XYZ file of C-alpha atoms in Angstrom:
504
model
C 4.379 42.682 -6.922
C 3.812 40.094 -9.489
C 1.003 37.530 -9.562
C 3.923 34.874 -9.364
C 5.280 36.513 -6.121
C 1.718 36.806 -4.676
C 0.804 33.005 -5.238
C 4.251 31.919 -4.339
C 3.958 28.062 -3.020
C 5.081 27.959 0.734
C 3.437 24.629 1.597
C 3.130 21.275 0.040
C 0.754 18.535 0.914
C 1.664 14.527 0.310
C -1.254 13.075 -1.542
C -0.494 9.612 -0.183
C -0.301 10.351 3.711
C -1.412 14.124 4.305
C 1.895 15.228 5.494
C 2.358 18.619 5.189
C 5.748 20.258 4.140
C 6.868 23.808 4.529
C 9.183 25.431 2.054
C 9.113 26.728 -1.557
C 9.865 23.494 -2.935
C 8.417 19.688 -1.753
C 11.135 17.622 -0.089
C 12.939 14.757 -1.909
C 10.867 12.315 -0.165
C 8.343 12.286 2.043
C 9.658 12.031 5.881
C 6.172 10.245 6.856
C 5.573 7.599 4.050
C 8.748 8.107 1.670
C 6.734 9.123 -1.269
C 8.851 11.041 -3.893
C 8.554 14.635 -4.302
C 6.323 14.129 -7.222
C 3.606 12.879 -4.946
C 3.519 16.655 -3.483
C 0.798 19.097 -4.218
C 0.714 22.837 -3.261
C -1.105 23.215 0.046
C -3.074 26.157 1.017
C -2.237 28.063 3.881
C -4.608 30.681 3.807
C -6.372 31.627 6.972
C -10.291 31.323 7.137
C -11.939 34.643 6.598
C -12.708 36.164 9.961
C -14.544 39.344 8.596
C -18.400 39.591 8.568
C -20.167 37.914 5.988
C -21.000 39.760 3.094
C -21.463 37.475 0.314
C -22.000 33.976 1.519
C -20.472 30.818 3.107
C -19.047 27.911 1.494
C -18.440 24.175 2.616
C -15.776 21.853 1.711
C -17.647 18.566 0.698
C -14.516 16.383 1.801
C -13.708 17.655 5.384
C -16.525 19.910 6.235
C -14.243 23.233 6.552
C -16.215 26.259 6.079
C -15.038 29.292 4.195
C -16.565 32.749 4.278
C -16.235 35.049 1.190
C -17.450 35.948 -2.265
C -16.656 32.539 -3.320
C -14.764 29.336 -2.360
C -11.308 29.469 -1.896
C -8.763 28.062 -4.624
C -8.086 25.020 -2.011
C -9.158 23.859 1.150
C -6.728 24.831 3.910
C -7.590 21.717 5.923
C -7.446 18.875 3.489
C -6.138 20.493 0.241
C -8.966 19.933 -2.343
C -9.878 22.210 -5.050
C -12.627 25.024 -4.996
C -14.776 22.703 -7.137
C -15.234 20.602 -3.917
C -16.934 23.614 -2.009
C -20.521 23.916 -1.838
C -22.491 27.047 -1.134
C -24.333 26.980 2.238
C -27.688 28.651 2.407
C -27.888 31.794 4.905
C -30.318 30.129 7.121
C -27.461 27.349 7.805
C -24.908 30.067 8.352
C -23.425 30.359 11.682
C -24.384 33.252 13.494
C -21.689 35.823 14.249
C -22.437 35.959 17.924
C -20.029 37.063 20.397
C -18.066 33.885 21.518
C -16.554 33.221 24.928
C -12.804 34.619 25.213
C -10.582 31.913 25.181
C -7.150 32.834 26.811
C -5.718 29.250 27.480
C -6.227 25.970 25.228
C -4.543 22.848 26.765
C -3.651 19.949 24.470
C -3.066 16.279 25.814
C -1.017 14.157 23.688
C 2.038 14.726 21.641
C 1.444 12.650 18.553
C 0.483 14.311 15.119
C -3.221 15.043 16.208
C -1.691 16.738 19.100
C 0.729 18.672 17.371
C -1.137 19.906 14.693
C -3.946 21.008 17.190
C -1.602 23.311 19.016
C -0.058 24.484 15.981
C -3.708 25.226 14.469
C -4.602 26.918 17.622
C -1.318 29.224 17.786
C -1.996 30.111 13.967
C -5.713 30.972 14.461
C -5.143 32.708 18.159
C -1.668 34.472 18.180
C -2.213 35.896 21.536
C -3.395 33.070 23.442
C -1.339 30.747 25.809
C -1.096 27.152 24.815
C 0.446 24.053 26.817
C 1.122 20.781 25.215
C 1.475 17.861 27.535
C 2.835 14.665 26.688
C 3.675 11.309 28.825
C 6.752 10.516 26.757
C 10.113 11.964 27.498
C 11.259 12.636 23.979
C 10.041 15.555 21.879
C 7.012 14.299 19.614
C 7.930 12.218 16.891
C 7.003 10.486 13.753
C 5.099 7.393 15.269
C 4.559 5.657 12.070
C 8.233 6.075 11.115
C 9.231 3.988 14.129
C 9.566 0.737 11.730
C 11.813 2.600 9.656
C 13.740 3.377 12.236
C 13.679 -0.369 13.122
C 14.818 -1.287 9.503
C 17.570 0.984 9.346
C 16.128 3.150 6.783
C 16.557 6.422 8.916
C 18.477 7.673 11.953
C 16.946 8.151 15.344
C 17.803 12.015 14.883
C 15.379 11.928 11.935
C 12.156 11.005 14.131
C 11.327 14.268 16.232
C 8.448 16.075 14.332
C 10.080 19.351 15.302
C 13.049 20.660 17.152
C 12.847 22.019 20.631
C 13.280 25.727 19.652
C 10.037 25.067 17.240
C 7.780 24.994 20.401
C 9.520 28.022 21.941
C 9.387 30.384 19.009
C 5.899 29.467 18.903
C 5.268 30.273 22.545
C 4.021 26.702 23.228
C 4.415 25.749 26.545
C 5.902 22.109 26.109
C 5.576 19.537 29.172
C 7.068 16.103 28.562
C 7.444 12.843 30.888
C 4.367 13.352 32.825
C 1.079 12.045 32.500
C -2.309 13.435 33.054
C -4.467 11.925 35.649
C -7.655 13.525 35.878
C -9.767 16.224 34.607
C -11.505 18.510 36.987
C -14.581 19.730 35.038
C -15.963 21.901 37.894
C -12.418 23.967 38.005
C -11.849 23.477 34.136
C -8.474 21.877 35.551
C -6.371 18.992 34.501
C -4.458 17.352 37.233
C -1.115 15.831 36.165
C 0.554 13.100 38.273
C 2.939 15.119 39.875
C 0.026 17.089 41.510
C 0.469 20.037 39.100
C -2.919 21.577 38.366
C -3.398 23.232 34.727
C -6.562 25.370 34.308
C -7.947 25.740 30.668
C -10.590 27.353 28.688
C -10.665 24.711 25.947
C -9.272 21.377 26.216
C -8.027 19.160 23.406
C -7.826 15.235 24.008
C -5.186 14.127 21.502
C -4.280 11.095 23.752
C -4.008 8.297 20.982
C -4.167 4.811 21.758
C -2.280 1.794 23.108
C -1.463 -1.498 22.060
C -4.289 -4.191 22.386
C -2.823 -7.446 24.048
C -4.593 -10.816 24.004
C -5.339 -12.689 26.907
C -3.195 -15.682 25.937
C -0.726 -17.098 28.759
C 2.953 -16.142 28.525
C 2.566 -12.341 27.593
C 4.323 -11.289 30.884
C 7.543 -13.241 29.521
C 10.736 -11.007 28.940
C 11.270 -10.999 25.182
C 7.442 -10.386 24.444
C 6.774 -6.751 23.281
C 4.585 -4.535 21.339
C 5.886 -1.663 18.924
C 4.056 1.472 19.919
C 6.646 4.186 20.961
C 10.481 4.772 20.806
C 11.240 2.638 23.790
C 9.569 -0.408 22.378
C 11.578 -0.020 19.156
C 15.025 0.129 20.877
C 13.843 -2.934 23.074
C 13.170 -4.617 19.785
C 16.667 -3.454 18.316
C 18.442 -4.690 21.538
C 16.828 -8.149 21.245
C 17.412 -8.721 17.443
C 20.451 -10.549 16.243
C 21.760 -12.401 13.085
C 19.713 -15.475 13.117
C 17.622 -14.811 16.109
C 14.203 -16.286 15.783
C 11.384 -13.627 16.095
C 7.698 -14.154 16.119
C 5.035 -11.581 15.187
C 1.607 -12.101 16.178
C -0.535 -10.188 13.711
C -0.240 -9.163 9.858
C -1.854 -5.821 9.880
C -0.001 -2.636 8.521
C 2.260 -2.724 11.829
C 2.804 -6.359 11.913
C 3.839 -6.519 8.419
C 6.191 -3.307 8.724
C 7.687 -4.796 12.112
C 8.521 -8.039 10.266
C 9.859 -6.491 7.408
C 12.090 -4.145 9.747
C 13.295 -7.262 11.681
C 13.964 -9.113 8.373
C 16.430 -6.401 7.100
C 18.334 -6.562 10.818
C 19.129 -10.276 10.029
C 16.183 -11.860 12.126
C 14.421 -14.718 11.023
C 10.791 -13.796 11.030
C 7.548 -15.859 11.331
C 4.311 -13.954 10.716
C 1.197 -15.205 12.125
C -2.214 -14.393 10.806
C -5.491 -15.791 12.137
C -7.168 -15.152 8.948
C -7.416 -16.905 5.700
C -5.344 -14.009 4.132
C -3.188 -11.332 4.776
C -4.615 -7.787 6.013
C -8.167 -8.953 5.660
C -9.228 -5.021 6.858
C -7.265 -3.611 3.920
C -6.609 -5.705 1.077
C -8.792 -8.534 -0.901
C -7.817 -11.743 -1.864
C -5.722 -11.139 -4.835
C -3.711 -8.423 -3.556
C -3.088 -10.200 -0.534
C -1.951 -13.247 -2.236
C 0.712 -11.039 -4.035
C 1.940 -9.618 -1.111
C 2.336 -13.249 0.558
C 4.565 -13.957 -2.414
C 6.751 -10.958 -1.650
C 7.013 -11.890 2.086
C 8.042 -15.223 1.307
C 10.399 -13.703 -1.250
C 12.614 -11.725 1.336
C 12.553 -14.733 3.701
C 9.457 -14.039 6.076
C 7.560 -17.546 7.036
C 3.964 -16.518 7.059
C 1.240 -18.670 8.842
C -2.363 -18.277 7.856
C -5.320 -19.512 9.999
C -2.883 -19.353 12.941
C -4.282 -18.670 16.171
C -2.073 -18.576 19.336
C -2.927 -20.860 22.306
C 0.249 -19.943 24.499
C 3.669 -18.761 24.973
C 6.252 -20.778 26.357
C 9.353 -19.646 28.293
C 10.675 -19.695 31.876
C 11.201 -16.184 32.874
C 12.063 -15.363 28.966
C 9.999 -16.281 26.179
C 11.308 -19.620 23.953
C 8.299 -20.390 21.925
C 4.755 -19.898 20.782
C 2.312 -22.727 20.858
C -0.584 -22.532 18.395
C -3.697 -24.125 18.752
C -3.272 -26.391 16.001
C -0.400 -27.841 18.613
C 2.305 -26.450 16.353
C 5.160 -24.807 18.404
C 7.335 -22.142 16.760
C 10.761 -21.203 18.397
C 10.895 -17.677 19.512
C 13.925 -15.541 21.340
C 11.400 -12.434 20.454
C 7.646 -12.140 20.439
C 6.107 -9.040 18.759
C 2.441 -8.551 19.469
C 0.845 -6.374 16.905
C -2.943 -7.295 17.070
C -4.184 -3.694 16.969
C -4.783 -0.721 19.496
C -7.590 0.575 21.777
C -8.037 4.170 22.436
C -6.822 5.835 25.557
C -10.397 6.878 26.916
C -9.712 6.173 30.643
C -9.305 9.966 31.237
C -12.542 10.890 29.564
C -14.355 7.804 31.036
C -13.222 8.949 34.606
C -14.461 12.590 33.751
C -17.920 11.494 32.554
C -17.525 12.191 29.318
C -19.423 10.237 26.417
C -17.355 7.298 25.583
C -18.017 4.301 23.187
C -15.001 2.414 21.578
C -13.389 5.814 21.450
C -14.263 9.298 23.127
C -17.436 10.405 21.102
C -17.122 13.595 19.080
C -19.782 15.603 16.692
C -18.629 16.965 13.224
C -16.721 19.965 15.060
C -14.940 17.584 17.305
C -16.530 18.551 20.369
C -16.963 16.087 23.015
C -20.058 15.871 25.200
C -18.568 18.617 27.288
C -18.759 22.010 25.508
C -15.153 22.918 26.548
C -13.625 19.764 25.497
C -12.586 18.488 21.932
C -10.977 15.415 20.926
C -8.798 14.400 17.671
C -6.691 11.538 16.513
C -6.698 7.735 17.663
C -8.734 8.733 20.812
C -11.601 10.425 18.745
C -14.596 8.347 17.599
C -16.571 10.257 14.868
C -19.772 8.887 13.542
C -18.709 5.416 14.492
C -15.495 5.453 12.973
C -11.777 5.326 14.608
C -9.742 6.267 11.694
C -5.974 5.046 13.240
C -4.400 6.847 10.161
C -2.066 9.526 10.027
C -4.014 11.827 7.734
C -7.067 11.824 9.925
C -5.330 12.596 12.838
C -3.780 15.382 11.256
C -6.994 16.661 9.760
C -8.736 16.349 13.193
C -5.924 18.103 14.986
C -6.039 21.051 12.789
C -9.920 21.471 13.056
C -9.741 21.129 16.662
C -7.194 23.578 17.370
C -9.365 26.103 14.897
C -12.572 25.270 16.924
C -11.191 25.618 20.144
C -10.868 29.389 19.257
C -14.353 29.466 18.365
C -14.303 28.473 14.654
C -16.886 26.282 13.073
C -14.956 24.042 10.994
C -16.352 20.730 10.626
C -14.846 17.494 9.898
C -17.001 15.285 7.324
C -14.621 12.168 7.102
C -12.109 11.249 4.743
C -11.332 8.223 2.494
C -9.358 5.661 4.820
C -5.924 5.336 3.106
C -3.524 2.809 4.090
C 0.210 2.780 2.957
C 2.651 0.244 3.565
C 6.397 1.623 3.326
C 8.903 -1.191 4.592
C 8.864 -4.193 2.455
C 10.251 -2.682 -0.551
C 7.138 -2.289 -2.633
C 4.350 0.391 -2.641
C 0.901 -0.975 -1.448
C -2.039 1.705 -1.094
C -5.415 0.689 -0.322
C -7.920 3.571 -0.287
C -11.742 3.615 0.603
C -13.985 0.737 -0.147
C -11.395 -1.948 -1.480
C -14.010 -4.966 -2.095
C -17.506 -4.917 -3.100
C -20.191 -4.804 -0.271
C -22.983 -6.006 -2.241
C -23.898 -6.589 -6.282
C -24.659 -2.980 -6.555
C -20.809 -2.338 -6.819
C -18.967 -2.762 -9.995
C -14.875 -3.627 -9.787
C -12.249 -3.411 -12.311
C -9.113 -5.135 -11.464
C -6.007 -6.608 -12.894
C -2.686 -8.404 -11.984
C 0.289 -7.751 -14.557
C 4.089 -8.375 -14.107
C 3.660 -8.555 -10.253
C 1.659 -5.641 -10.130
C -1.964 -5.356 -9.177
C -4.626 -2.272 -9.584
C -8.124 -2.715 -8.453
C -11.019 -0.110 -8.723
C -14.344 -0.244 -6.925
C -17.314 1.760 -8.392
C -20.677 2.740 -6.749
C -23.424 4.061 -8.702
C -20.520 4.433 -11.300
C -18.391 6.732 -8.850
C -15.332 5.572 -7.742
C -15.460 4.670 -4.189
C -11.877 2.797 -3.479
C -8.780 1.252 -4.749
C -5.994 -0.725 -4.168
C -2.868 -0.409 -5.927
C 0.291 -2.482 -5.687
C 3.412 -1.316 -7.136
C 2.076 1.106 -8.965
C 3.059 4.113 -7.027
C 2.753 6.830 -10.227
C -1.112 6.541 -10.021
C -1.540 7.372 -6.150
C -2.227 10.992 -6.396
C -4.812 11.214 -8.866
C -6.333 8.141 -7.859
C -6.771 9.308 -4.186
C -8.139 12.837 -5.677
C -10.570 11.000 -7.414
C -11.782 9.036 -4.669
C -11.856 12.271 -2.197
C -13.819 13.816 -4.879
C -16.430 10.813 -5.346
C -15.642 11.280 -9.009
C -18.207 10.358 -11.547
C -16.983 7.783 -13.877
C -20.236 6.599 -15.967
C -18.746 7.289 -19.432
C -16.477 4.625 -18.749
C -19.250 1.951 -18.437
C -20.474 2.146 -22.096
C -18.349 -1.271 -22.009
C -16.262 -2.942 -19.423
C -13.214 -0.781 -19.223
C -9.696 -2.049 -18.400
C -7.644 -0.962 -15.752
C -5.445 1.068 -18.384
C -8.775 2.753 -19.463
C -9.533 3.521 -15.685
C -6.088 4.948 -15.180
C -5.955 6.898 -18.233
C -9.653 8.555 -17.461
C -8.920 9.543 -13.856
C -5.472 10.946 -14.665
C -6.690 12.974 -17.852
C -10.062 14.353 -15.952
């Protein structure tokens, strides 16, 4: 067998969103973020070494995954970074090879990307155990972040599912849909479903996701007022949108912007409300937000900044939105996109430690030694990521650790990708200087905007507006905390920064 055959690539990782594609070549476009094939890199599917430690252990500096062997792996099987991002673990720190309790049944609650990744990872690392996946939604698990693309008419409903039904059967994953978990019986190690069914577990993975946050202003109970979190919400919006219908979107985060763009493409007359001074203050600086505002205006979306809602007006069905300024905006449809809250009730009722999310350690274990958590429900080191790539990585690690592995989640740079408004917009890591110890290199040119933030001469974050070709190597540089000291013998230009990051 040739080396080429031995090293044949069978999986690819989208460097923009973290999606993993299985096949001998990358897809033409990422089904998650629509990035082209050029934004995919080979992804290592190698299993962690389960043989006794003979030479040492190696820790991934990006995600915390631990590898046993003579040297680090070529690429991390969890986050995909190269061998140069591994450090040797002193023998004293290495995990003892004590006999682990037998795991016969892993139960996963939640059918989002964290839950699916956890179930798939558990099966990969424990081929003979029983795995049960429970989701409250009736449909097969789907690409939740593609709902706005479905809303915009860019994809059909048939493209939404993560996997076909036989995928679960072929992996012997017992799939239970349309039923909610109501209680965790810690004493009996059982999950109690709303229909009374009790499912025993050896390890339980909470991948319960989040629910939309709806502010308390009057009128949210009217017909024609909705959120966008699931397939039913999307179909509800589609049924309400007609040519010229007045639609008000409350909130200009990623979901609000993508929803506004989708409705505009369907012919709706869209007004977008943002209570801050500029758009997407959690992801963008003022300069990038200004360019985004121009783009929204160009496609016919009316943006109101410093706009705070007083009440929704209607008589059974919503007819308008009154702002605290007194202005009344007509509305046939109101979509509230003001953020989400983690689904922590099950954990709270069970007595697990909870803050804004279910508290987890670096191994994604909760305060109970038999329960892990991943995705939007998990709070790690004070952070709720709320991103696809973080949920996927956490799901993979939780699935591994349910079987007794010691893989760590060390956190990843936050990467936000906008994909509906006809432009490429990526915000990664620190996008604005936090104090005067940070440096910034930024430039706006021909409608494109690039911004790089440095801390101690190492790249800490970036905003790229319209420059999708640079996303892959910029993201890698941020993940690797790349030292850029050589650039600062003088004040570098954006082009010089891009060339340095690409060439080195």
